[in-house]
Amino acid sequence: MTDSTMESVESFRLRARAWLAEHMPPRDEAPPPLVEDDAHEWERARELQQKLYAGGFAGICFPREYGGLGLTFAHQQAFTEESDPYEMPLMLNVPTFAICAATLLDMGDEEQKRDRIGAAVRGDEILCQFLSEPSGGSDLAGLITRADRDGDGWVLNGAKTWSTSAYAADWGLCLARTDWDVSKHRGLTMFLVPTKAPGVTMNRIRMINGNREFCEEFFDDVVLPASAVVGEVGGGWTVASRQLFHERNALGGGSPFVSGRGEPRTMPRVTPPNAVRASGRADDPRVREMLGEHLTLTKVAEQTADRVSRAIESGGLPPAAASIPRLLHAEAVQRGEDLALRITGSNAATGTGAGEGMGGRTAIGYLMRQSASLGGGSTEMSRNVISERMLGMPREPAPDRDVPFKQVKRGR
Amino acid sequence: MELSLSPDQKLLQESARGLLEQEYSLDRIRGMEGNEPRWSRDWWRKGAELGWAAAIVPEKLGGGSVSGEGVRDLAVLAEELGAGVAPGPLLPVNVVLAGLVAAHGHGPGHAAEIEALVAGESIATWAVYEPGREWTPSDPGLTAAPADGGYVLDGVKDRVEDARQADLLLVTARTPDGVAQFLVPASASGVTISEQWTVDLSRSFGEVRFDGARVDAGALVGEPGADGIVERQLQIAVVVQCAEVCAVLDRAFAMTTQWAFDRYSFGRPLASYQALKHRFADMRTWLEACHATTQAAAAAVQADSPDAAELISVAKSFVGERSLTILQDCVQLHGGIGVTWEHDLHLFLRRAILDQALYGTPADHRLRLADLAAL
Ligand SMILES: Cc1cc2nc3c(=O)[nH]c(=O)nc-3n(C[C@H](O)[C@H](O)[C@H](O)COP(=O)(O)OP(=O)(O)OC[C@H]3O[C@@H](n4cnc5c(N)ncnc54)[C@H](O)[C@@H]3O)c2cc1C
């Protein structure tokens, strides 16, 4: 579709406004419930996505041939603004759309793009990431899950962990080692693995806030066809790099594939404005200043994501700059947790009767304070990227560089 | 800086750079102590010829912006002056012009004053702070009592930039009909100006006393009770401050990064230590954020958009505070040399201290944000 035939953002916005008002349920403003089993939330997200698809508002920035609308980020932003008062399938944003589908769009073959992106846009399938392993997440390229050739296909063995919402997913993008005779970055291949395939065992891991969003997976002789390979055999690092870029972009707020604003309801996070409302301390100037600080940081994080993604697009900044909004987002979330805790004050320690109440929820949110600076690669890694790839500072020494992986000393 | 400047804006930028480099090296600024004026009227007139006082004044009032987006042009200029911690009344003159332009058509016109300011022939400054008080422009203690078809002003203003070099003072005052602003000649009888110590070596400030100073009704700017004009002035002031500080940070950060590559310790450049690399990464991140929020604020003020008030407070609250964090880190990473008079860093830190302090501290702007959020 050429620009001249593309619907204008304003016209799209007006159509969206009318459609949303008629078809989408209003958003529930109440702070999210603490739930350990959120299966119904996933069901709900799929239904909402199916609704968006039926109404012609799904996959706004995905190409038409893969089930999307082939429109621009500006259209998506307009839709996100319009959809703010409504419930949206936010659970599908990350990792399904913003990370996994975006990576497939860049690196997948025609069939993978058509089938997997199409199914996700229709609300039929959910995707997840199998990257981190028990032996280490920051050193992603040092992973030891292996895929060995078997005729035309592959056999997968190993273990993954910290995979967000894998229990709800249908497919995982799984990075595995396929060649042990070359250096660590060169022997990797990315696979699309069905989460329910024979040989996959999945456990849910309980987190500090009681949530069971994390999973660990064990792969025992999981058989994969040749068509499971995403990108090139041995080219897994290229695919993973793209995936990590999309992940940073999503966390920093610059992804064009995110529809709707804010966190899924299953994240029990109390924001400073909610804490102010609940605390009854809205007139305390100390509280007001803290609120102002929160409003500043969240707005600046948004503005920076916007600026940096424009700059990366126009070549003004290198792709490594996506680490900048990633860091700011982590800072804004962390500081938000700190401020919410301080605003809640003495009420953070005890609940309302036997329930945790808003004060307790603030404390529970605070328990997970670091998640935004670990998930999606730690902020230490982002700082390495900025200093080494943007500022050109010397890289950290690495004894495993350019050594065949089978000779690399692992662990102690 | 805005990611892409138009060719006209680049020209504006280059001409400003040229004029500054000729006159004001950092060494000259380091030498600016004592009471002598920081800049000459001749020099300011040259700047005015390059458009330094014209950007936010419409053409029909004798102004004109090179890009058609005057606020953004002004931000470009502020960056140039900030980069060299230059002297000059860019902020006070443009803030007063913002008020006069916003008020034009309501009350006395002040067309002749606007023209003289645009031409650089006259200097004006905003007298809004009062001794011992924080940022409370809507609650002045200085009174303007109606008398004989005019007003009599009594009270004291301080932290008035370039007070001793100004021809005109834009004074906020309390009248029986609400807060009003008056354009008062600095030479009016009953007006006394005295020098005030200033942290920034290339800036000067004064205290201004009004003892029964008489003005006629033609001195009014806009109408009493119209606070939209004061808000507009504040917005222009904050855009100039934040843009200036962004450029200050760019320079200090570049100097410090270079230092990290050149300075060796234990046989390695400082830039090879992860503990330091991570701090540079943070600084680089905050720097980008300072630019992002400043440009967003400038764009909102340019468009007179409904969220301009919010976005300037976001920018001031962030840039005001983060600038100090970044600059102090620059000092720390320089080691001992960073706290010497001979080193340039303190010139930048001085400007940042000044810019965070005036026209609302970061804390003031946070409170304003909470008010604007209606929580
Ligand atoms: C909320 C959340 C969601 C996640 N979702 C997923 C997912 O969906 N799929 C998935 O595969 N993984 C996921 N992860 C895992 C995540 O990517 C890893 O936790 C992360 O990469 C860090 O790896 P690690 O936990 O093994 O810590 P380690 O790598 O063991 O690091 C421990 C600490 O040491 C620091 N460190 C390590 N190496 C260096 C170095 N060279 N320089 C400086 N500091 C260093 C780290 O920054 C960290 O602070 C998620 C994690 C979180 C918290």
Coordinates of N, CA, C and O in Angstrom, one line a residue, chain A residues 308-411:
Chain A
V308 N 14.6 8.6 21.3 CA 15.6 7.7 20.9 C 15.1 6.8 19.8 O 15.9 6.5 18.9
S309 N 13.8 6.4 19.8 CA 13.4 5.5 18.7 C 13.4 6.3 17.4 O 13.8 5.7 16.4
R310 N 13.0 7.6 17.5 CA 13.1 8.4 16.2 C 14.6 8.5 15.7 O 14.9 8.4 14.6
A311 N 15.5 8.7 16.7 CA 16.9 8.8 16.3 C 17.5 7.5 15.8 O 18.3 7.6 14.8
I312 N 17.1 6.4 16.3 CA 17.6 5.1 15.8 C 17.1 4.9 14.4 O 17.8 4.5 13.5
E313 N 15.8 5.3 14.2 CA 15.2 5.1 12.9 C 15.9 5.9 11.8 O 16.1 5.5 10.7
S314 N 16.2 7.2 12.2 CA 16.8 8.1 11.2 C 18.4 8.0 11.2 O 19.0 8.7 10.4
G315 N 18.9 7.1 12.0 CA 20.4 6.9 11.9 C 21.1 7.9 12.8 O 22.4 7.8 12.8
G316 N 20.4 8.7 13.5 CA 21.1 9.7 14.4 C 21.8 9.0 15.6 O 22.7 9.6 16.1
L317 N 21.2 7.9 16.0 CA 21.8 7.1 17.1 C 21.9 5.7 16.6 O 21.1 5.2 15.9
P318 N 22.9 4.9 17.1 CA 23.1 3.5 16.8 C 22.0 2.7 17.5 O 21.5 3.2 18.5
P319 N 21.7 1.5 17.0 CA 20.7 0.6 17.6 C 21.0 0.4 19.1 O 20.1 0.2 19.9
A320 N 22.3 0.4 19.4 CA 22.6 0.2 20.9 C 22.0 1.2 21.8 O 21.8 1.0 23.0
A321 N 21.6 2.4 21.2 CA 21.0 3.4 22.0 C 19.6 3.0 22.6 O 19.1 3.6 23.5
A322 N 19.1 1.9 22.1 CA 17.8 1.4 22.7 C 18.0 1.0 24.2 O 17.1 0.9 25.0
S323 N 19.3 0.9 24.6 CA 19.6 0.7 26.0 C 19.3 1.9 26.9 O 19.1 1.8 28.1
I324 N 19.2 3.0 26.3 CA 19.0 4.3 27.0 C 17.5 4.3 27.6 O 17.4 4.4 28.8
P325 N 16.5 4.2 26.8 CA 15.2 4.1 27.4 C 15.0 2.9 28.3 O 14.2 2.9 29.3
R326 N 15.7 1.8 28.0 CA 15.6 0.6 28.9 C 16.1 1.0 30.3 O 15.4 0.6 31.3
L327 N 17.2 1.7 30.4 CA 17.7 2.1 31.7 C 16.7 3.1 32.4 O 16.5 3.0 33.6
L328 N 16.2 4.1 31.6 CA 15.3 5.1 32.2 C 14.1 4.4 32.7 O 13.5 4.8 33.7
H329 N 13.6 3.5 31.9 CA 12.3 2.8 32.4 C 12.6 2.1 33.7 O 11.8 2.2 34.6
A330 N 13.7 1.4 33.8 CA 14.0 0.7 35.0 C 14.1 1.7 36.2 O 13.6 1.5 37.3
E331 N 14.7 2.8 35.9 CA 14.9 3.8 37.0 C 13.5 4.4 37.4 O 13.2 4.5 38.6
A332 N 12.7 4.6 36.4 CA 11.3 5.2 36.7 C 10.5 4.2 37.5 O 9.8 4.6 38.5
V333 N 10.6 2.9 37.2 CA 9.9 1.9 37.9 C 10.4 1.8 39.3 O 9.6 1.8 40.3
Q334 N 11.7 1.7 39.4 CA 12.3 1.5 40.8 C 12.0 2.7 41.7 O 11.6 2.5 42.8
R335 N 12.1 3.9 41.1 CA 11.8 5.1 41.9 C 10.4 5.1 42.3 O 10.0 5.5 43.3
G336 N 9.5 4.7 41.3 CA 8.1 4.6 41.6 C 7.8 3.7 42.7 O 7.0 4.0 43.6
E337 N 8.5 2.5 42.8 CA 8.3 1.6 43.9 C 8.7 2.3 45.2 O 8.1 2.2 46.3
D338 N 9.9 3.0 45.2 CA 10.4 3.7 46.4 C 9.4 4.7 46.8 O 9.1 4.8 48.0
L339 N 8.9 5.5 45.9 CA 8.0 6.6 46.3 C 6.7 6.0 46.8 O 6.1 6.5 47.8
A340 N 6.1 5.0 46.1 CA 4.9 4.4 46.6 C 5.0 3.9 48.0 O 4.2 4.1 48.9
L341 N 6.2 3.3 48.3 CA 6.4 2.8 49.7 C 6.5 3.9 50.7 O 5.9 3.9 51.7
R342 N 7.1 5.0 50.3 CA 7.3 6.1 51.2 C 5.9 6.8 51.4 O 5.6 7.3 52.5
I343 N 5.2 6.9 50.3 CA 3.8 7.6 50.4 C 2.9 6.8 51.3 O 2.2 7.3 52.1
T344 N 3.0 5.4 51.2 CA 2.2 4.6 52.0 C 2.6 4.6 53.4 O 1.8 4.4 54.3
G345 N 3.9 4.9 53.7 CA 4.3 5.1 55.0 C 4.1 4.0 55.9 O 4.4 2.8 55.5
S346 N 3.6 4.2 57.1 CA 3.5 3.1 58.1 C 2.5 2.1 57.7 O 2.5 1.0 58.3
N347 N 1.6 2.4 56.8 CA 0.6 1.4 56.4 C 1.2 0.3 55.5 O 0.4 -0.6 55.1
A348 N 2.4 0.4 55.1 CA 3.0 -0.7 54.2 C 3.3 -1.9 55.0 O 3.5 -3.0 54.3
A349 N 3.3 -1.9 56.3 CA 3.8 -3.0 57.0 C 2.7 -4.0 57.4 O 2.9 -5.2 57.6
T350 N 1.5 -3.5 57.5 CA 0.4 -4.4 58.0 C -0.8 -4.2 57.0 O -0.9 -3.2 56.3
G351 N -1.7 -5.2 57.0 CA -2.8 -5.2 56.1 C -4.0 -4.6 56.6 O -4.1 -4.0 57.7
T352 N -5.1 -4.7 55.8 CA -6.4 -4.3 56.3 C -7.1 -5.6 56.7 O -7.5 -6.4 55.9
G353 N -7.2 -5.7 58.0 CA -7.7 -7.0 58.6 C -6.8 -8.1 58.1 O -5.6 -7.9 58.1
A354 N -7.4 -9.2 57.7 CA -6.6 -10.3 57.3 C -6.1 -10.2 55.8 O -5.2 -10.9 55.4
G355 N -6.6 -9.2 55.1 CA -6.2 -9.0 53.7 C -5.0 -8.1 53.7 O -4.8 -7.3 54.6
E356 N -4.3 -8.0 52.5 CA -3.2 -7.1 52.5 C -3.5 -5.7 52.3 O -2.8 -4.8 52.7
G357 N -4.7 -5.4 51.7 CA -5.1 -4.0 51.5 C -4.2 -3.3 50.6 O -3.2 -3.9 50.1
M358 N -4.4 -2.0 50.4 CA -3.6 -1.3 49.5 C -2.2 -1.1 50.0 O -1.2 -1.1 49.3
G359 N -2.1 -0.9 51.3 CA -0.8 -0.7 51.9 C 0.1 -1.9 51.7 O 1.2 -1.8 51.3
G360 N -0.5 -3.1 52.0 CA 0.2 -4.3 51.8 C 0.6 -4.6 50.4 O 1.6 -5.1 50.1
R361 N -0.3 -4.2 49.5 CA 0.0 -4.4 48.1 C 1.2 -3.5 47.6 O 1.9 -3.9 46.8
T362 N 1.3 -2.4 48.2 CA 2.4 -1.5 47.9 C 3.7 -2.3 48.4 O 4.7 -2.3 47.6
A363 N 3.7 -2.8 49.5 CA 4.8 -3.6 50.0 C 5.2 -4.8 49.2 O 6.3 -5.0 48.8
I364 N 4.1 -5.4 48.7 CA 4.3 -6.6 47.8 C 4.9 -6.2 46.5 O 5.9 -6.8 46.0
G365 N 4.4 -5.1 46.0 CA 5.0 -4.5 44.8 C 6.5 -4.2 45.0 O 7.3 -4.5 44.1
Y366 N 6.8 -3.6 46.2 CA 8.2 -3.3 46.5 C 9.1 -4.5 46.5 O 10.3 -4.4 46.2
L367 N 8.5 -5.6 47.0 CA 9.3 -6.8 47.0 C 9.9 -7.1 45.6 O 11.0 -7.7 45.5
M368 N 9.2 -6.8 44.6 CA 9.6 -7.1 43.2 C 10.3 -5.8 42.6 O 10.4 -5.8 41.3
R369 N 10.7 -4.9 43.4 CA 11.3 -3.7 42.9 C 12.4 -3.9 41.8 O 12.4 -3.2 40.8
Q370 N 13.2 -4.9 41.9 CA 14.3 -5.1 41.0 C 13.9 -5.7 39.7 O 14.7 -5.8 38.8
S371 N 12.6 -6.2 39.6 CA 12.3 -7.0 38.4 C 12.5 -6.2 37.1 O 13.0 -6.7 36.1
A372 N 12.2 -4.9 37.2 CA 12.3 -4.1 35.9 C 13.8 -3.8 35.6 O 14.1 -3.4 34.4
S373 N 14.7 -4.0 36.5 CA 16.1 -3.8 36.1 C 16.8 -5.1 35.9 O 18.0 -5.2 35.7
L374 N 16.1 -6.3 36.0 CA 16.7 -7.6 35.7 C 16.1 -8.2 34.4 O 16.8 -8.6 33.5
G375 N 14.7 -8.2 34.4 CA 14.1 -8.7 33.2 C 14.5 -8.0 31.9 O 14.7 -6.8 32.0
G376 N 14.6 -8.7 30.9 CA 15.0 -8.1 29.6 C 16.5 -7.8 29.6 O 16.9 -6.9 28.9
G377 N 17.2 -8.5 30.4 CA 18.7 -8.2 30.5 C 18.9 -7.2 31.5 O 18.1 -6.2 31.6
S378 N 19.9 -7.4 32.4 CA 20.0 -6.5 33.6 C 20.5 -5.1 33.1 O 21.0 -4.9 32.1
T379 N 20.3 -4.2 34.0 CA 20.7 -2.8 33.7 C 22.2 -2.7 33.7 O 22.8 -1.9 33.0
E380 N 22.9 -3.7 34.4 CA 24.4 -3.7 34.2 C 24.8 -4.0 32.8 O 25.7 -3.4 32.2
M381 N 24.0 -4.9 32.2 CA 24.3 -5.2 30.8 C 24.0 -4.0 29.9 O 24.8 -3.7 28.9
S382 N 22.9 -3.3 30.2 CA 22.6 -2.1 29.4 C 23.7 -1.1 29.5 O 24.1 -0.4 28.6
R383 N 24.2 -1.0 30.7 CA 25.3 0.0 30.9 C 26.5 -0.4 30.2 O 27.2 0.5 29.6
N384 N 26.8 -1.7 30.1 CA 28.0 -2.1 29.3 C 27.7 -1.7 27.9 O 28.7 -1.3 27.2
V385 N 26.5 -2.0 27.4 CA 26.2 -1.7 26.0 C 26.5 -0.2 25.7 O 27.1 0.2 24.7
I386 N 25.9 0.7 26.6 CA 26.1 2.1 26.3 C 27.5 2.5 26.4 O 28.0 3.3 25.5
S387 N 28.2 2.1 27.4 CA 29.6 2.6 27.5 C 30.5 2.0 26.4 O 31.4 2.7 25.9
E388 N 30.3 0.7 26.1 CA 31.2 0.1 25.1 C 30.7 0.4 23.6 O 31.6 0.7 22.8
R389 N 29.4 0.4 23.4 CA 29.0 0.5 22.0 C 28.6 1.9 21.6 O 28.7 2.3 20.4
M390 N 28.3 2.7 22.5 CA 28.0 4.1 22.2 C 29.1 5.0 22.5 O 29.4 6.0 21.7
L391 N 29.8 4.8 23.6 CA 30.9 5.7 24.0 C 32.3 5.2 23.6 O 33.3 5.8 23.7
G392 N 32.3 3.9 23.1 CA 33.5 3.3 22.6 C 34.5 3.0 23.6 O 35.7 3.0 23.4
M393 N 34.1 2.8 24.8 CA 35.0 2.5 25.9 C 35.5 1.0 25.8 O 34.7 0.2 25.2
P394 N 36.7 0.7 26.3 CA 37.2 -0.7 26.2 C 36.2 -1.7 26.7 O 35.6 -1.5 27.7
R395 N 36.1 -2.9 26.0 CA 35.2 -3.9 26.4 C 35.8 -4.7 27.6 O 37.0 -4.7 27.8
E396 N 34.9 -5.3 28.4 CA 35.4 -6.1 29.5 C 36.1 -7.3 29.0 O 35.8 -7.8 27.9
P397 N 37.2 -7.6 29.7 CA 38.0 -8.8 29.2 C 37.1 -10.0 29.3 O 36.3 -10.2 30.2
A398 N 37.2 -10.9 28.3 CA 36.4 -12.2 28.2 C 37.3 -13.3 27.8 O 37.7 -13.3 26.6
P399 N 37.6 -14.2 28.7 CA 38.5 -15.4 28.3 C 37.9 -16.3 27.3 O 38.6 -17.1 26.7
D400 N 36.6 -16.2 27.1 CA 35.9 -17.1 26.2 C 35.8 -16.6 24.8 O 35.2 -17.3 23.9
R401 N 36.3 -15.4 24.5 CA 36.2 -14.9 23.2 C 37.0 -15.6 22.2 O 38.2 -15.9 22.4
D402 N 36.5 -15.9 21.0 CA 37.2 -16.5 19.9 C 37.8 -17.9 20.3 O 38.8 -18.4 19.7
V403 N 37.3 -18.6 21.3 CA 37.7 -19.9 21.7 C 36.6 -20.9 21.3 O 35.4 -20.6 21.5
P404 N 36.9 -22.0 20.6 CA 35.8 -23.0 20.4 C 35.1 -23.3 21.7 O 35.7 -23.5 22.7
F405 N 33.7 -23.3 21.6 CA 32.9 -23.3 22.8 C 33.2 -24.6 23.7 O 33.2 -24.5 24.9
K406 N 33.6 -25.7 23.0 CA 33.8 -26.9 23.8 C 35.0 -26.8 24.7 O 35.2 -27.5 25.6
Q407 N 35.9 -25.8 24.3 CA 37.1 -25.7 25.1 C 36.9 -24.6 26.2 O 37.8 -24.4 27.0
V408 N 35.8 -23.9 26.2 CA 35.6 -22.8 27.2 C 35.3 -23.4 28.6 O 34.6 -24.4 28.7
K409 N 36.0 -22.8 29.5 CA 35.9 -23.3 30.9 C 34.5 -22.7 31.4 O 34.3 -21.5 31.3
R410 N 33.6 -23.6 31.9 CA 32.4 -23.1 32.3 C 32.3 -23.3 33.8 O 32.8 -24.2 34.4
G411 N 31.6 -22.3 34.4 CA 31.4 -22.4 35.9 C 32.8 -22.1 36.6 O 33.7 -21.5 36.0

